[in-house]
Amino acid sequence: MTTSKIILLEQKLPNVLTKPLNLILLFIALFCLSFGFVTVFLLLEPVITAILAWIIFAEHLGIVNCLAFILILLGIYIAKTGQGAEKS
């Protein structure tokens, strides 16, 4: 096996292991909450990714990033407290 094939395999392996867990958690969330809220809550993925990049890789987060985080969190709060957030 060539080095490039080994590197590609190493890059895909974590995705193969975590994708089923992601789908199971998504289905559980869809059973407990409304589809609209779960969709809005998925907007947290880039926020969490950026914060982890800041912690692990010392990435720079500018004022635009912080404003986007606040806007996303505000949208999630509005979606959670609004009518239809809980599944009937």
Tab-separated table of N, CA and C in Angstrom, residues 17-83:
chain	number	residue	atom	x	y	z
A	17	LEU	N	-16.106	6.056	11.695
A	17	LEU	CA	-16.439	5.680	13.065
A	17	LEU	C	-17.453	6.620	13.704
A	18	THR	N	-17.427	7.891	13.360
A	18	THR	CA	-18.299	8.853	14.032
A	18	THR	C	-19.606	9.114	13.300
A	19	LYS	N	-19.691	8.851	12.023
A	19	LYS	CA	-20.912	9.137	11.259
A	19	LYS	C	-22.122	8.376	11.790
A	20	PRO	N	-22.031	7.068	12.099
A	20	PRO	CA	-23.208	6.384	12.659
A	20	PRO	C	-23.667	6.979	13.989
A	21	LEU	N	-22.732	7.379	14.830
A	21	LEU	CA	-23.104	8.001	16.094
A	21	LEU	C	-23.827	9.323	15.856
A	22	ASN	N	-23.352	10.116	14.896
A	22	ASN	CA	-23.999	11.372	14.568
A	22	ASN	C	-25.434	11.144	14.101
A	23	LEU	N	-25.642	10.159	13.264
A	23	LEU	CA	-26.983	9.889	12.757
A	23	LEU	C	-27.918	9.388	13.852
A	24	ILE	N	-27.414	8.543	14.735
A	24	ILE	CA	-28.241	8.044	15.845
A	24	ILE	C	-28.674	9.198	16.748
A	25	LEU	N	-27.731	10.078	17.078
A	25	LEU	CA	-28.079	11.224	17.919
A	25	LEU	C	-29.052	12.168	17.226
A	26	LEU	N	-28.924	12.326	15.917
A	26	LEU	CA	-29.849	13.166	15.164
A	26	LEU	C	-31.253	12.581	15.183
A	27	PHE	N	-31.384	11.269	15.000
A	27	PHE	CA	-32.696	10.633	15.036
A	27	PHE	C	-33.330	10.736	16.420
A	28	ILE	N	-32.534	10.588	17.462
A	28	ILE	CA	-33.062	10.739	18.822
A	28	ILE	C	-33.575	12.162	19.030
A	29	ALA	N	-32.814	13.143	18.557
A	29	ALA	CA	-33.246	14.541	18.683
A	29	ALA	C	-34.537	14.786	17.910
A	30	LEU	N	-34.682	14.181	16.738
A	30	LEU	CA	-35.898	14.375	15.952
A	30	LEU	C	-37.118	13.748	16.621
A	31	PHE	N	-36.930	12.683	17.394
A	31	PHE	CA	-38.052	12.086	18.116
A	31	PHE	C	-38.479	12.946	19.298
A	32	CYS	N	-37.539	13.648	19.914
A	32	CYS	CA	-37.837	14.417	21.127
A	32	CYS	C	-38.231	15.862	20.850
A	33	LEU	N	-37.732	16.447	19.784
A	33	LEU	CA	-37.955	17.857	19.490
A	33	LEU	C	-38.539	18.013	18.091
A	34	SER	N	-39.007	19.204	17.786
A	34	SER	CA	-39.575	19.445	16.464
A	34	SER	C	-38.461	19.512	15.419
A	35	PHE	N	-38.842	19.248	14.180
A	35	PHE	CA	-37.884	19.259	13.084
A	35	PHE	C	-37.262	20.641	12.916
A	36	GLY	N	-38.071	21.682	13.055
A	36	GLY	CA	-37.572	23.050	12.902
A	36	GLY	C	-36.510	23.391	13.927
A	37	PHE	N	-36.745	22.992	15.174
A	37	PHE	CA	-35.762	23.299	16.217
A	37	PHE	C	-34.469	22.535	16.006
A	38	VAL	N	-34.564	21.269	15.623
A	38	VAL	CA	-33.357	20.475	15.383
A	38	VAL	C	-32.554	21.085	14.239
A	39	THR	N	-33.245	21.550	13.207
A	39	THR	CA	-32.567	22.181	12.078
A	39	THR	C	-31.839	23.448	12.516
A	40	VAL	N	-32.498	24.261	13.323
A	40	VAL	CA	-31.864	25.487	13.809
A	40	VAL	C	-30.697	25.150	14.732
A	41	PHE	N	-30.866	24.142	15.568
A	41	PHE	CA	-29.817	23.771	16.509
A	41	PHE	C	-28.572	23.246	15.798
A	42	LEU	N	-28.748	22.678	14.602
A	42	LEU	CA	-27.593	22.198	13.836
A	42	LEU	C	-26.679	23.344	13.410
A	43	LEU	N	-27.182	24.578	13.514
A	43	LEU	CA	-26.340	25.735	13.223
A	43	LEU	C	-25.201	25.882	14.229
A	44	LEU	N	-25.285	25.197	15.354
A	44	LEU	CA	-24.205	25.260	16.348
A	44	LEU	C	-22.941	24.539	15.894
A	45	GLU	N	-23.050	23.693	14.900
A	45	GLU	CA	-21.883	22.927	14.454
A	45	GLU	C	-20.703	23.825	14.074
A	46	PRO	N	-20.888	24.882	13.256
A	46	PRO	CA	-19.736	25.731	12.959
A	46	PRO	C	-19.210	26.488	14.172
A	47	VAL	N	-20.097	26.830	15.096
A	47	VAL	CA	-19.666	27.535	16.307
A	47	VAL	C	-18.771	26.629	17.136
A	48	ILE	N	-19.195	25.399	17.340
A	48	ILE	CA	-18.404	24.445	18.123
A	48	ILE	C	-17.073	24.153	17.427
A	49	THR	N	-17.116	24.006	16.103
A	49	THR	CA	-15.891	23.751	15.356
A	49	THR	C	-14.904	24.906	15.498
A	50	ALA	N	-15.396	26.131	15.401
A	50	ALA	CA	-14.522	27.301	15.517
A	50	ALA	C	-13.938	27.417	16.924
A	51	ILE	N	-14.748	27.139	17.935
A	51	ILE	CA	-14.244	27.222	19.314
A	51	ILE	C	-13.192	26.144	19.563
A	52	LEU	N	-13.435	24.935	19.055
A	52	LEU	CA	-12.429	23.880	19.213
A	52	LEU	C	-11.149	24.213	18.453
A	53	ALA	N	-11.265	24.827	17.272
A	53	ALA	CA	-10.071	25.239	16.527
A	53	ALA	C	-9.309	26.314	17.291
A	54	TRP	N	-10.034	27.190	17.968
A	54	TRP	CA	-9.403	28.231	18.778
A	54	TRP	C	-8.647	27.621	19.954
A	55	ILE	N	-9.277	26.620	20.606
A	55	ILE	CA	-8.658	25.988	21.767
A	55	ILE	C	-7.482	25.096	21.361
A	56	ILE	N	-7.699	24.234	20.367
A	56	ILE	CA	-6.698	23.232	20.015
A	56	ILE	C	-5.573	23.801	19.152
A	57	PHE	N	-5.937	24.595	18.138
A	57	PHE	CA	-4.950	25.055	17.163
A	57	PHE	C	-4.588	26.531	17.302
A	58	ALA	N	-5.101	27.197	18.320
A	58	ALA	CA	-4.843	28.618	18.563
A	58	ALA	C	-5.230	29.483	17.358
A	59	GLU	N	-6.354	29.134	16.731
A	59	GLU	CA	-6.860	29.924	15.610
A	59	GLU	C	-7.349	31.275	16.122
A	60	HIS	N	-7.266	32.270	15.269
A	60	HIS	CA	-7.704	33.607	15.627
A	60	HIS	C	-9.196	33.757	15.328
A	61	LEU	N	-9.962	34.180	16.324
A	61	LEU	CA	-11.379	34.468	16.131
A	61	LEU	C	-11.560	35.977	16.214
A	62	GLY	N	-12.014	36.569	15.133
A	62	GLY	CA	-12.180	38.011	15.072
A	62	GLY	C	-13.538	38.456	15.580
A	63	ILE	N	-13.776	39.730	15.471
A	63	ILE	CA	-15.035	40.314	15.939
A	63	ILE	C	-16.207	39.813	15.101
A	64	VAL	N	-15.982	39.574	13.819
A	64	VAL	CA	-17.060	39.064	12.965
A	64	VAL	C	-17.471	37.668	13.421
A	65	ASN	N	-16.504	36.831	13.787
A	65	ASN	CA	-16.818	35.499	14.305
A	65	ASN	C	-17.646	35.582	15.578
A	66	CYS	N	-17.239	36.465	16.486
A	66	CYS	CA	-17.959	36.611	17.748
A	66	CYS	C	-19.382	37.117	17.520
A	67	LEU	N	-19.553	38.047	16.601
A	67	LEU	CA	-20.900	38.540	16.282
A	67	LEU	C	-21.755	37.440	15.657
A	68	ALA	N	-21.150	36.617	14.811
A	68	ALA	CA	-21.882	35.498	14.218
A	68	ALA	C	-22.290	34.486	15.283
A	69	PHE	N	-21.409	34.220	16.241
A	69	PHE	CA	-21.741	33.307	17.335
A	69	PHE	C	-22.943	33.827	18.126
A	70	ILE	N	-22.918	35.116	18.439
A	70	ILE	CA	-24.011	35.717	19.203
A	70	ILE	C	-25.312	35.632	18.410
A	71	LEU	N	-25.256	35.906	17.124
A	71	LEU	CA	-26.444	35.849	16.281
A	71	LEU	C	-27.005	34.425	16.210
A	72	ILE	N	-26.142	33.436	16.068
A	72	ILE	CA	-26.592	32.043	16.023
A	72	ILE	C	-27.215	31.639	17.356
A	73	LEU	N	-26.560	31.987	18.457
A	73	LEU	CA	-27.109	31.648	19.776
A	73	LEU	C	-28.438	32.344	20.030
A	74	LEU	N	-28.577	33.577	19.575
A	74	LEU	CA	-29.839	34.303	19.719
A	74	LEU	C	-30.934	33.619	18.902
A	75	GLY	N	-30.601	33.188	17.693
A	75	GLY	CA	-31.577	32.481	16.870
A	75	GLY	C	-32.016	31.171	17.501
A	76	ILE	N	-31.089	30.449	18.099
A	76	ILE	CA	-31.438	29.200	18.773
A	76	ILE	C	-32.319	29.472	19.987
A	77	TYR	N	-32.009	30.536	20.733
A	77	TYR	CA	-32.828	30.891	21.893
A	77	TYR	C	-34.249	31.240	21.459
A	78	ILE	N	-34.373	32.025	20.400
A	78	ILE	CA	-35.707	32.403	19.911
A	78	ILE	C	-36.469	31.170	19.434
A	79	ALA	N	-35.782	30.269	18.741
A	79	ALA	CA	-36.435	29.051	18.261
A	79	ALA	C	-36.869	28.161	19.417
A	80	LYS	N	-36.053	28.089	20.466
A	80	LYS	CA	-36.373	27.213	21.606
A	80	LYS	C	-37.527	27.760	22.432
A	81	THR	N	-37.573	29.082	22.622
A	81	THR	CA	-38.607	29.661	23.465
A	81	THR	C	-39.902	29.938	22.705
A	82	GLY	N	-39.876	29.877	21.386
A	82	GLY	CA	-41.073	30.145	20.585
A	82	GLY	C	-42.024	28.979	20.582
A	83	GLN	N	-43.204	29.217	20.023
A	83	GLN	CA	-44.206	28.167	19.915
A	83	GLN	C	-43.733	27.124	18.925
